[in-house]
Tab-separated table of C-alpha atoms and ligand atoms in Angstrom:
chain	number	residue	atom	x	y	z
A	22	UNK	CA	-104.696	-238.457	-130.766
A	23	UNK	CA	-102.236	-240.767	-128.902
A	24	UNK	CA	-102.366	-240.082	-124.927
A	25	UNK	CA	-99.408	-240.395	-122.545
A	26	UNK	CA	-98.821	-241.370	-119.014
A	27	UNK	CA	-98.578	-237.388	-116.834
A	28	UNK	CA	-95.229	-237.641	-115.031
A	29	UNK	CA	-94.807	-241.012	-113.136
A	30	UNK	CA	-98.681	-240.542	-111.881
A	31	UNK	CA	-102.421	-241.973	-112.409
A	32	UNK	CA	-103.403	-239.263	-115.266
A	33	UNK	CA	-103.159	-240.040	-118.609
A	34	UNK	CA	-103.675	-237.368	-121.693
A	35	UNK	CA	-103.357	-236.595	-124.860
A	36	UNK	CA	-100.031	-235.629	-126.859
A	37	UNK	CA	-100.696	-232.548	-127.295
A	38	UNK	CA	-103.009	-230.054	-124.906
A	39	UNK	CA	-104.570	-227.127	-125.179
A	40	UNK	CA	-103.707	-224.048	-123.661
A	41	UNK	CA	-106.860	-221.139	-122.722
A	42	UNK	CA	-104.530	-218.350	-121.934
A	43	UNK	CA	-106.658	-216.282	-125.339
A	44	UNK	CA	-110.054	-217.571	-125.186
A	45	UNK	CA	-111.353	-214.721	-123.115
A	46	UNK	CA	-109.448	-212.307	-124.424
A	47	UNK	CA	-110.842	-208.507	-124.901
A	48	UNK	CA	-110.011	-208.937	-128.668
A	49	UNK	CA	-111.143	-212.022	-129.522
A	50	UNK	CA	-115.323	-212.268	-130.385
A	51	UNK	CA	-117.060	-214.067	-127.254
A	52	UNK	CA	-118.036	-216.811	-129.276
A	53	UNK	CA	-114.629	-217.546	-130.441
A	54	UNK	CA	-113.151	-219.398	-127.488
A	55	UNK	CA	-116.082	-221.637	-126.853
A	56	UNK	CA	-115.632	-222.510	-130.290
A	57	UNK	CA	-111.669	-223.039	-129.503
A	58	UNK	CA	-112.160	-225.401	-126.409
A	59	UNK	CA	-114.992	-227.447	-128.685
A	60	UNK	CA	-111.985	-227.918	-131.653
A	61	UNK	CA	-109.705	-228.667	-129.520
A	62	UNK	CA	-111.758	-231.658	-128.123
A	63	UNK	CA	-112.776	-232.968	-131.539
A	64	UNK	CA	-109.489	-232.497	-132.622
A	65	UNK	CA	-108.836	-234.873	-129.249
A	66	UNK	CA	-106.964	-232.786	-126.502
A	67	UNK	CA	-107.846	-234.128	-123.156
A	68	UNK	CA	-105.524	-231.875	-121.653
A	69	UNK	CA	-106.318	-228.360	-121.120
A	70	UNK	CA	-104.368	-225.657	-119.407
A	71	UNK	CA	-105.310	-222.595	-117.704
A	72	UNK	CA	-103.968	-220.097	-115.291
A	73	UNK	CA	-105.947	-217.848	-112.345
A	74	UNK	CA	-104.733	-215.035	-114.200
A	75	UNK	CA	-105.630	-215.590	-117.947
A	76	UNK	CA	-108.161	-213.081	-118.720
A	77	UNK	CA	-108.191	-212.106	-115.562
A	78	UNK	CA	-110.157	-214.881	-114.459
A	79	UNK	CA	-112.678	-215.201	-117.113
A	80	UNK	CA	-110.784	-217.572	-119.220
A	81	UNK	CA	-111.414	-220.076	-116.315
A	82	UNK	CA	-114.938	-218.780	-116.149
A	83	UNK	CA	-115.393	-219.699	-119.625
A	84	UNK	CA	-114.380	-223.247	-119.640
A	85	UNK	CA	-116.688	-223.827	-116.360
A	86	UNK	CA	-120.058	-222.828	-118.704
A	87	UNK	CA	-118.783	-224.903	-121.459
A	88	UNK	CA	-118.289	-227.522	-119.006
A	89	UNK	CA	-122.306	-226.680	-117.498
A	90	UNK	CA	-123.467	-226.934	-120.649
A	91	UNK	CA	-122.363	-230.558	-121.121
A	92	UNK	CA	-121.800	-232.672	-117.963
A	93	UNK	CA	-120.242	-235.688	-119.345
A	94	UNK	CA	-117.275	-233.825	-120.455
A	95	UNK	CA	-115.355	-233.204	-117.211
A	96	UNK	CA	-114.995	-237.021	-116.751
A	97	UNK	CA	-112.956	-237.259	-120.049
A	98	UNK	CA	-110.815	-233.860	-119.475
A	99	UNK	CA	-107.437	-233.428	-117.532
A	100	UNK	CA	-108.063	-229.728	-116.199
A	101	UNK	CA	-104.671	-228.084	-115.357
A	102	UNK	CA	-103.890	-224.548	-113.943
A	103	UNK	CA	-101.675	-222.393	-112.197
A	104	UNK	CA	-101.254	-219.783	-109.574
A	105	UNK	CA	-98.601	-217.431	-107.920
A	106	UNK	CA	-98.304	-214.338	-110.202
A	107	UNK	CA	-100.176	-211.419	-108.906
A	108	UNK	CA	-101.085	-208.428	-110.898
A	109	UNK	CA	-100.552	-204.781	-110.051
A	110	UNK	CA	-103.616	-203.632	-107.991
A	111	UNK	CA	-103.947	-206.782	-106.362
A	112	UNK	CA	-105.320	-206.562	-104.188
A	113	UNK	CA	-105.469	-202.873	-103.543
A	114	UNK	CA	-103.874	-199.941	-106.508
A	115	UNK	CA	-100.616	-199.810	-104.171
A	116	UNK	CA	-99.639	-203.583	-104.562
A	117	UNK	CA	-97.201	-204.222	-107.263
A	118	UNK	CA	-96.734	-207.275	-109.643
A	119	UNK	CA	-95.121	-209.928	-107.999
A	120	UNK	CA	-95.011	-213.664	-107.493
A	121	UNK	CA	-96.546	-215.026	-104.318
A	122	UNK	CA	-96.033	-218.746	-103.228
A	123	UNK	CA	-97.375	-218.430	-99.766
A	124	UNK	CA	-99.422	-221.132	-98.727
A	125	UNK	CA	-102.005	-218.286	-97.802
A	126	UNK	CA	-102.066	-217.252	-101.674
A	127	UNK	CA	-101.823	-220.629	-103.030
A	128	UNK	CA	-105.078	-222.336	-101.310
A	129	UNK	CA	-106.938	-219.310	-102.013
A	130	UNK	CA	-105.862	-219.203	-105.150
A	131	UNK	CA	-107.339	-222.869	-105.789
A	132	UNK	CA	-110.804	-222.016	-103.992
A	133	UNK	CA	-110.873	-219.368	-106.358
A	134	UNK	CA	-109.738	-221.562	-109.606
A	135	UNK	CA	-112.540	-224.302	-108.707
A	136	UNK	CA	-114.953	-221.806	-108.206
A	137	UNK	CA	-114.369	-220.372	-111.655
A	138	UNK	CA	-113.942	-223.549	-112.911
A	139	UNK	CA	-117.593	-225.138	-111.487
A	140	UNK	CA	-115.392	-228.304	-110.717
A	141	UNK	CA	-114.581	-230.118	-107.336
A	142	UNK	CA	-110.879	-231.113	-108.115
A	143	UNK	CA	-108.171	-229.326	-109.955
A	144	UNK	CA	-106.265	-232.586	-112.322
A	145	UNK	CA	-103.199	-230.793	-112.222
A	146	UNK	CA	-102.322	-227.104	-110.427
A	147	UNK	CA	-98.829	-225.939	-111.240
A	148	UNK	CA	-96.846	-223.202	-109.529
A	149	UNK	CA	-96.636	-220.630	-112.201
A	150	UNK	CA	-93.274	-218.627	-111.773
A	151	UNK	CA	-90.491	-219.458	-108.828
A	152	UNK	CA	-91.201	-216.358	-106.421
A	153	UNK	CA	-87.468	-215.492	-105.073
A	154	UNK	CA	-89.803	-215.766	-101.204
A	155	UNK	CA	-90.960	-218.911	-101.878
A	156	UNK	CA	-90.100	-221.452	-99.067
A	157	UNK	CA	-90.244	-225.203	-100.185
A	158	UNK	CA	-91.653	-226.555	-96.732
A	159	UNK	CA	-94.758	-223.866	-96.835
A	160	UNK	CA	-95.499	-224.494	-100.392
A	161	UNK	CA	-95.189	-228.664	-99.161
A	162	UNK	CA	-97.516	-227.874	-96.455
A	163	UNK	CA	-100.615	-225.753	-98.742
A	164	UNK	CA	-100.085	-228.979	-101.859
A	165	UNK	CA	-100.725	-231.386	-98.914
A	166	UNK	CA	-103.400	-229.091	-97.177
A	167	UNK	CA	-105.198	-229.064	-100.884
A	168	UNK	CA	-104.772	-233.067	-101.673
A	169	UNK	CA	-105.908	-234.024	-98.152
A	170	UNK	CA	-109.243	-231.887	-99.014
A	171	UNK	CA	-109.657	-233.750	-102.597
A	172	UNK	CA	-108.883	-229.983	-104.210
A	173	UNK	CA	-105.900	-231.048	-106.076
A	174	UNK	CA	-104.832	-234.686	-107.869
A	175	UNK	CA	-100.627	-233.859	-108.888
A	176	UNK	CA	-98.800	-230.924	-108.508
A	177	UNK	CA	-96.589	-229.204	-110.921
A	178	UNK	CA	-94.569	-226.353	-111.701
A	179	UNK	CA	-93.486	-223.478	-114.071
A	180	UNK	CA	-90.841	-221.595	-115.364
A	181	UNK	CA	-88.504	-223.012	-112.441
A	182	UNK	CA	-84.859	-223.355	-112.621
A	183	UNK	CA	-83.445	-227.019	-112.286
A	184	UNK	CA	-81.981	-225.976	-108.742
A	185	UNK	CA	-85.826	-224.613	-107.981
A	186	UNK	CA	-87.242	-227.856	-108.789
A	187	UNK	CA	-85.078	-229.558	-106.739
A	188	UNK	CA	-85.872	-227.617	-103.689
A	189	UNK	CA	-89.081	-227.832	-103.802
A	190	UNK	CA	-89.409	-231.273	-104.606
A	191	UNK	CA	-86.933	-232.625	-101.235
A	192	UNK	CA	-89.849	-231.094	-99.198
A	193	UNK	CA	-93.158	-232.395	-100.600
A	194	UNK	CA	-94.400	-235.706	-99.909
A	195	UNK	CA	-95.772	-236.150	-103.623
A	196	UNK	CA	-94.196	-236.086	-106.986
A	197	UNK	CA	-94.190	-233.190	-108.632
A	198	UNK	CA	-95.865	-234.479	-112.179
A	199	UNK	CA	-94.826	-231.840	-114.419
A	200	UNK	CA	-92.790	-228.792	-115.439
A	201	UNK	CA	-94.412	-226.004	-117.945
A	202	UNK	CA	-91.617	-223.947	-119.879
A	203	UNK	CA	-91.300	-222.109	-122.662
A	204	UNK	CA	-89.756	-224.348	-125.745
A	205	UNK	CA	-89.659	-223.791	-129.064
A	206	UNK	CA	-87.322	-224.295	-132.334
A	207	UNK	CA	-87.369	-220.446	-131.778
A	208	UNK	CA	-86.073	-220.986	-127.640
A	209	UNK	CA	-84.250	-224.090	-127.079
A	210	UNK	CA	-83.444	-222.710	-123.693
A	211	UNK	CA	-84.877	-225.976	-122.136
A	212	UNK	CA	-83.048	-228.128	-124.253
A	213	UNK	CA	-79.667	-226.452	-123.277
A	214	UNK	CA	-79.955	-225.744	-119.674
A	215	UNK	CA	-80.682	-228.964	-117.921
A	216	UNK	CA	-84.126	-228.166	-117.966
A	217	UNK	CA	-85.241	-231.146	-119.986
A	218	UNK	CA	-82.660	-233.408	-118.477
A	219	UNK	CA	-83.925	-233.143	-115.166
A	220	UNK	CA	-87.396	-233.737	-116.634
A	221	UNK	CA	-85.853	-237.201	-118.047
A	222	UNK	CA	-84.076	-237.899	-114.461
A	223	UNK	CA	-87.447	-237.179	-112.723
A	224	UNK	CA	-89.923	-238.231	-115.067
A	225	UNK	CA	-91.642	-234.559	-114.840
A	226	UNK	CA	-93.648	-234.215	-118.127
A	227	UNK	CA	-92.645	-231.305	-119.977
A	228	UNK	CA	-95.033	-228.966	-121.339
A	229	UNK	CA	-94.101	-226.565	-124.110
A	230	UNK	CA	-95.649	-223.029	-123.766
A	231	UNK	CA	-95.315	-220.777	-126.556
A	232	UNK	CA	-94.270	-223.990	-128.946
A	233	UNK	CA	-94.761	-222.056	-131.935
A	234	UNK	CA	-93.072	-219.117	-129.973
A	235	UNK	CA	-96.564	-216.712	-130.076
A	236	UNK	CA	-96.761	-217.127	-133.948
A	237	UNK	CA	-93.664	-216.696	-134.847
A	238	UNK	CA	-93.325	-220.463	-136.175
A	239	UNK	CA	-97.372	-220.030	-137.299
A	240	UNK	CA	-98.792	-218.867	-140.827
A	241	UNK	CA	-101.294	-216.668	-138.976
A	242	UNK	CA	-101.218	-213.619	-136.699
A	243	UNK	CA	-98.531	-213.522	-134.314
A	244	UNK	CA	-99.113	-212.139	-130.340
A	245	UNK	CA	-96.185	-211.820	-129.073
A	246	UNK	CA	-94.426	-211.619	-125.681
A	247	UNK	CA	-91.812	-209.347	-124.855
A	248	UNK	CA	-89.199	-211.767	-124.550
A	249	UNK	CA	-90.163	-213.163	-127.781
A	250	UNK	CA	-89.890	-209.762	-130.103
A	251	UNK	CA	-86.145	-210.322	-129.862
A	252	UNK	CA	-86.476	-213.750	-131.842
A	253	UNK	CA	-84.926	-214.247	-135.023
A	254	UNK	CA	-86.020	-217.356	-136.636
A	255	UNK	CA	-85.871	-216.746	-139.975
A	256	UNK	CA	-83.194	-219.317	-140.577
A	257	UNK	CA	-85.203	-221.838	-139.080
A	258	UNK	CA	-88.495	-221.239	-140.547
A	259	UNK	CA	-86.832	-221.617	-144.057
A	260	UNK	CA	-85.324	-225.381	-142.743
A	261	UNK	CA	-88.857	-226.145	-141.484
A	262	UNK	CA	-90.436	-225.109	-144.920
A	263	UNK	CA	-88.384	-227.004	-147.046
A	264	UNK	CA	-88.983	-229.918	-144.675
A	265	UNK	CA	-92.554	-229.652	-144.479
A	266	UNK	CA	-93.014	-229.387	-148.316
A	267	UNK	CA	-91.133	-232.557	-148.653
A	268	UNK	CA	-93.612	-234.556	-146.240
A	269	UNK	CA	-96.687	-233.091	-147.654
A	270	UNK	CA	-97.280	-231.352	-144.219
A	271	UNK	CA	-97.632	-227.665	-142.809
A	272	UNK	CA	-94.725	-225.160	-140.941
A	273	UNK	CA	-97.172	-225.312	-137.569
A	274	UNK	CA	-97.022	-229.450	-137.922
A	275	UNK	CA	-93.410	-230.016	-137.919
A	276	UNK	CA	-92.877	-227.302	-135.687
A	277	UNK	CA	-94.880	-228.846	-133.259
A	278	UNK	CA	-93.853	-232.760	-134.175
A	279	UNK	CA	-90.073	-231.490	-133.321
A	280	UNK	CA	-90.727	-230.866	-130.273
A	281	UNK	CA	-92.809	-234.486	-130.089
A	282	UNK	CA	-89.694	-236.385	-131.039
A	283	UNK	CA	-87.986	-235.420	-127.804
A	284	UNK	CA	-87.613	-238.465	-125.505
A	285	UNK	CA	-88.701	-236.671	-122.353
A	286	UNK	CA	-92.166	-236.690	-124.444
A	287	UNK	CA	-93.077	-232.802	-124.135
A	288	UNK	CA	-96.506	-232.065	-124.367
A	289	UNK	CA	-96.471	-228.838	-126.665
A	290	UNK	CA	-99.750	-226.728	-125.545
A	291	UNK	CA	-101.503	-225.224	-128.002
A	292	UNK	CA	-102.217	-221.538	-128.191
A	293	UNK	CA	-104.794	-221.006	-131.236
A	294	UNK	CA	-107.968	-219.319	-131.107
A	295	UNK	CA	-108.518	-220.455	-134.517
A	296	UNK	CA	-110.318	-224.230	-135.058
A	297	UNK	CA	-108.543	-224.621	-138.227
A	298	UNK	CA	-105.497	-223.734	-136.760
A	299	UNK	CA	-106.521	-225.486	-133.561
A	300	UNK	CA	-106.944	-229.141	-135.981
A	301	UNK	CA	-103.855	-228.436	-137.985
A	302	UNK	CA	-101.440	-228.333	-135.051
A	303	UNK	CA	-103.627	-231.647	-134.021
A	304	UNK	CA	-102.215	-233.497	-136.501
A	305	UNK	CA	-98.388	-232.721	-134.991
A	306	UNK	CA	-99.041	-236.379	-133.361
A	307	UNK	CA	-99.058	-238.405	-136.801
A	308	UNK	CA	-95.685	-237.068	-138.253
A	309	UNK	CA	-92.853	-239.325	-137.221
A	310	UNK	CA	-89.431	-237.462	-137.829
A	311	UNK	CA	-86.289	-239.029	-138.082
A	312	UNK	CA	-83.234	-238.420	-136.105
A	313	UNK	CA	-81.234	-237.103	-139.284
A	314	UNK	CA	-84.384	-234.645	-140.051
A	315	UNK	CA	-84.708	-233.304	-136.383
A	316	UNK	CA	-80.571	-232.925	-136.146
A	317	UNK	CA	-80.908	-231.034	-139.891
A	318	UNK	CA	-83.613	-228.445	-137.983
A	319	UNK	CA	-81.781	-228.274	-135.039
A	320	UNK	CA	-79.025	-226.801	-136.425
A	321	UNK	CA	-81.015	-224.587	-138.704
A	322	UNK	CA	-82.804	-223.471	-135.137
A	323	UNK	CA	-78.972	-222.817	-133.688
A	324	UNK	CA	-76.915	-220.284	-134.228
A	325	UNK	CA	-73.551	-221.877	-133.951
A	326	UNK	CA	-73.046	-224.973	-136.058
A	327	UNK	CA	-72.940	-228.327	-133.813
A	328	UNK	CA	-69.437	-229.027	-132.847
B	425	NAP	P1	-98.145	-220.426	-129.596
B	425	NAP	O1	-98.738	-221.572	-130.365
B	425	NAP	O2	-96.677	-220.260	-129.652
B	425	NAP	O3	-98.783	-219.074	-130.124
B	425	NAP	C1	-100.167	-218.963	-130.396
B	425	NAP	C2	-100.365	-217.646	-131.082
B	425	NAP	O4	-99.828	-217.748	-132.399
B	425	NAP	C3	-101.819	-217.248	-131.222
B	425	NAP	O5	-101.926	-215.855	-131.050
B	425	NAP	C4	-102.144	-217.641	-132.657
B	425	NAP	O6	-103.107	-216.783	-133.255
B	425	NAP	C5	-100.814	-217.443	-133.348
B	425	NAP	N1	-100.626	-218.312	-134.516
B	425	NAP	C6	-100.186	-217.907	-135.723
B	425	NAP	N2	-100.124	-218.918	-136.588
B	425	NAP	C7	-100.528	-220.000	-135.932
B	425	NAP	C8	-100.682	-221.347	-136.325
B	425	NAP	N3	-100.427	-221.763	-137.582
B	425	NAP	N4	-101.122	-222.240	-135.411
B	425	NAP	C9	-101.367	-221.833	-134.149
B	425	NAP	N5	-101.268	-220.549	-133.716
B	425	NAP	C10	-100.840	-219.634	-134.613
B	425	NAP	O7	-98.636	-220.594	-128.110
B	425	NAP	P2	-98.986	-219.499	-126.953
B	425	NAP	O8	-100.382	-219.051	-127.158
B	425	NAP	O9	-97.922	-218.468	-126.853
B	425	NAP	O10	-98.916	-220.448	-125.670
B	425	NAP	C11	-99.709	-221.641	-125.632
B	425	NAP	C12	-100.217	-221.881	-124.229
B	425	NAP	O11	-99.119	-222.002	-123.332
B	425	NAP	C13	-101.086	-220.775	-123.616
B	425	NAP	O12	-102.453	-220.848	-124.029
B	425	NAP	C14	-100.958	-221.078	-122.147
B	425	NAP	O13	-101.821	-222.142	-121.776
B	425	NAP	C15	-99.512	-221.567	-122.040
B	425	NAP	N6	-98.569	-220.507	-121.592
B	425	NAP	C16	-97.952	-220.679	-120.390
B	425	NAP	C17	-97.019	-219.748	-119.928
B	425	NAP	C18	-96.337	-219.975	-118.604
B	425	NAP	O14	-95.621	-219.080	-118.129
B	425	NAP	N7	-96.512	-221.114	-117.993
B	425	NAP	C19	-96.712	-218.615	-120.715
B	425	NAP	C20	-97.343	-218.473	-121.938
B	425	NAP	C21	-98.272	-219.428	-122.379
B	425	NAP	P3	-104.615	-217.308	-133.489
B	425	NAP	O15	-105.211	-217.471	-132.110
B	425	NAP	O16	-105.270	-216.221	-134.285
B	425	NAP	O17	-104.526	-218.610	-134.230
């Protein structure tokens, strides 16, 4: 798989990443995310992504034995995560969900992550939601606390509004390397809203979550998110079809080599638990698509007609 440069930084990883948010999960068999993580590496993702909260913890847990059981591997991976959404019952049955950016929450959210983990230094730990508390020069402070003490490499975020990013990046020291939203041909949110411009501006790396938009976009099962039960891509998935019967290729390919094809080179992360499904959205990076094709899906994904 072709790699890319993270942000304007030192790491460098592959086109498309994977993402462990299912490979713990209560419903999948316990062998089937080790077998996940080890198609995703043949398949050549370097980049793997992971959140203190995904399976509560164990998803994290997970990747650490897999990493045990074969030492060399950690060398060759980029290991993101995330913090700062906190479940209900954290930490006691009163507390309600919410997002917490203090620097409290943040470092020992990281302690926590590496521990899980079994590594010494998180590649890249991203901010997971904007919490309406959050205040720029404390979150500055706990990234530099965590770099100084060879925790964290780059920083990134999630989910943050243009005018977030901004704030938060006039008070830290360091780049922030990349941004993690939700983009699809099912939500081109990002696409519309300055998201992806600013990415271009600030040479963030964008990273798709949800690029097939839970299944929607996918031939298999589909686990959806609240938000996304409203889709209504029907339209879209015809254009895609049609598209990828005429290059010999698969609905999850071109879904995935759309988003590819965007000059602020997203990184779409993908969500499988299946290894065939996990190698077919692989081969996203070897479909070129021309700017006629990707206008023709864009306006199949829209639902007003270009102007
Ligand atoms: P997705 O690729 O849009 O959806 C994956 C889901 O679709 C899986 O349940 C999968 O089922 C199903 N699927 C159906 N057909 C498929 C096909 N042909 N190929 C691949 N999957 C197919 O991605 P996602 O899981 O929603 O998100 C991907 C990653 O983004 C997560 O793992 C996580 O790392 C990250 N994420 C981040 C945030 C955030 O707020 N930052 C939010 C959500 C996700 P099978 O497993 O049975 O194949």
């Amino acid at each position: 798989m072709k790699t890319l440069q993270i942000g304007d930084g030192p790491l460098v990883a592959s086109r498309l990443a994977f993402g462990c948010w299912r490979i713990a999960d209560r419903s999948v068999a316990p062998e089937t995310g080790r077998r996940a993580i080890l198609a995703a590496i043949e398949s050549g993702c370097t980049l793997f992504d992971h959140a203190d909260i995904y399976c509560d913890g164990e998803a994290e847990k997970l990747f650490g034995r897999v990493l045990r059981e074969s030492p060399d591997l950690r060398a060759r991976l980029v290991i993101a995560t995330k913090c700062g959404i906190r479940k209900t019952g954290d930490p006691d049955a009163a507390a309600p969900y919410r997002y917490d950016l203090s620097a409290e929450y943040i470092t020992r959210s990281c302690d926590n992550s590496l521990k899980r983990l079994g590594i010494d230094t998180i590649d890249i730990y991203q901010l997971h939601r904007p919490d309406f508390l959050m205040d720029p020069a404390e979150v500055a402070q706990a990234f530099s606390t965590l770099r100084q003490a060879g925790k964290v490499r780059e920083f990134g975020v999630s989910n943050f509004k243009p005018s977030q990013v901004i704030a938060l990046q006039s008070a830290c020291p360091m780049r922030l390397q990349v941004h993690q939203v939700e983009i699809s041909m099912a939500n081109l949110s990002a696409l519309e809203d300055g998201t992806l411009d600013q990415c271009l501006a600030e040479r963030l790396t964008p990273m798709a979550w949800s690029p097939l938009a839970g299944g929607l976009l996918g031939d298999g099962p589909r686990r959806l998110l609240a938000s996304q039960q409203a889709y209504r891509p029907a339209g879209v998935i015809g254009a895609i079809d049609s598209f990828a019967a005429a290059q010999g290729t698969s609905r999850t390919v071109v879904a995935l080599a759309w988003l590819l094809r965007h000059p602020s080179h997203i990184i779409p992360i993908i969500g499988s638990t299946d290894p065939d499904r996990i190698r077919e959205a692989a081969k996203a990076d070897n479909l070129e698509i021309s700017r006629e094709d990707w206008y023709r899906l864009l306006d199949a994904a829209r639902d007003k007609r270009l102007a």
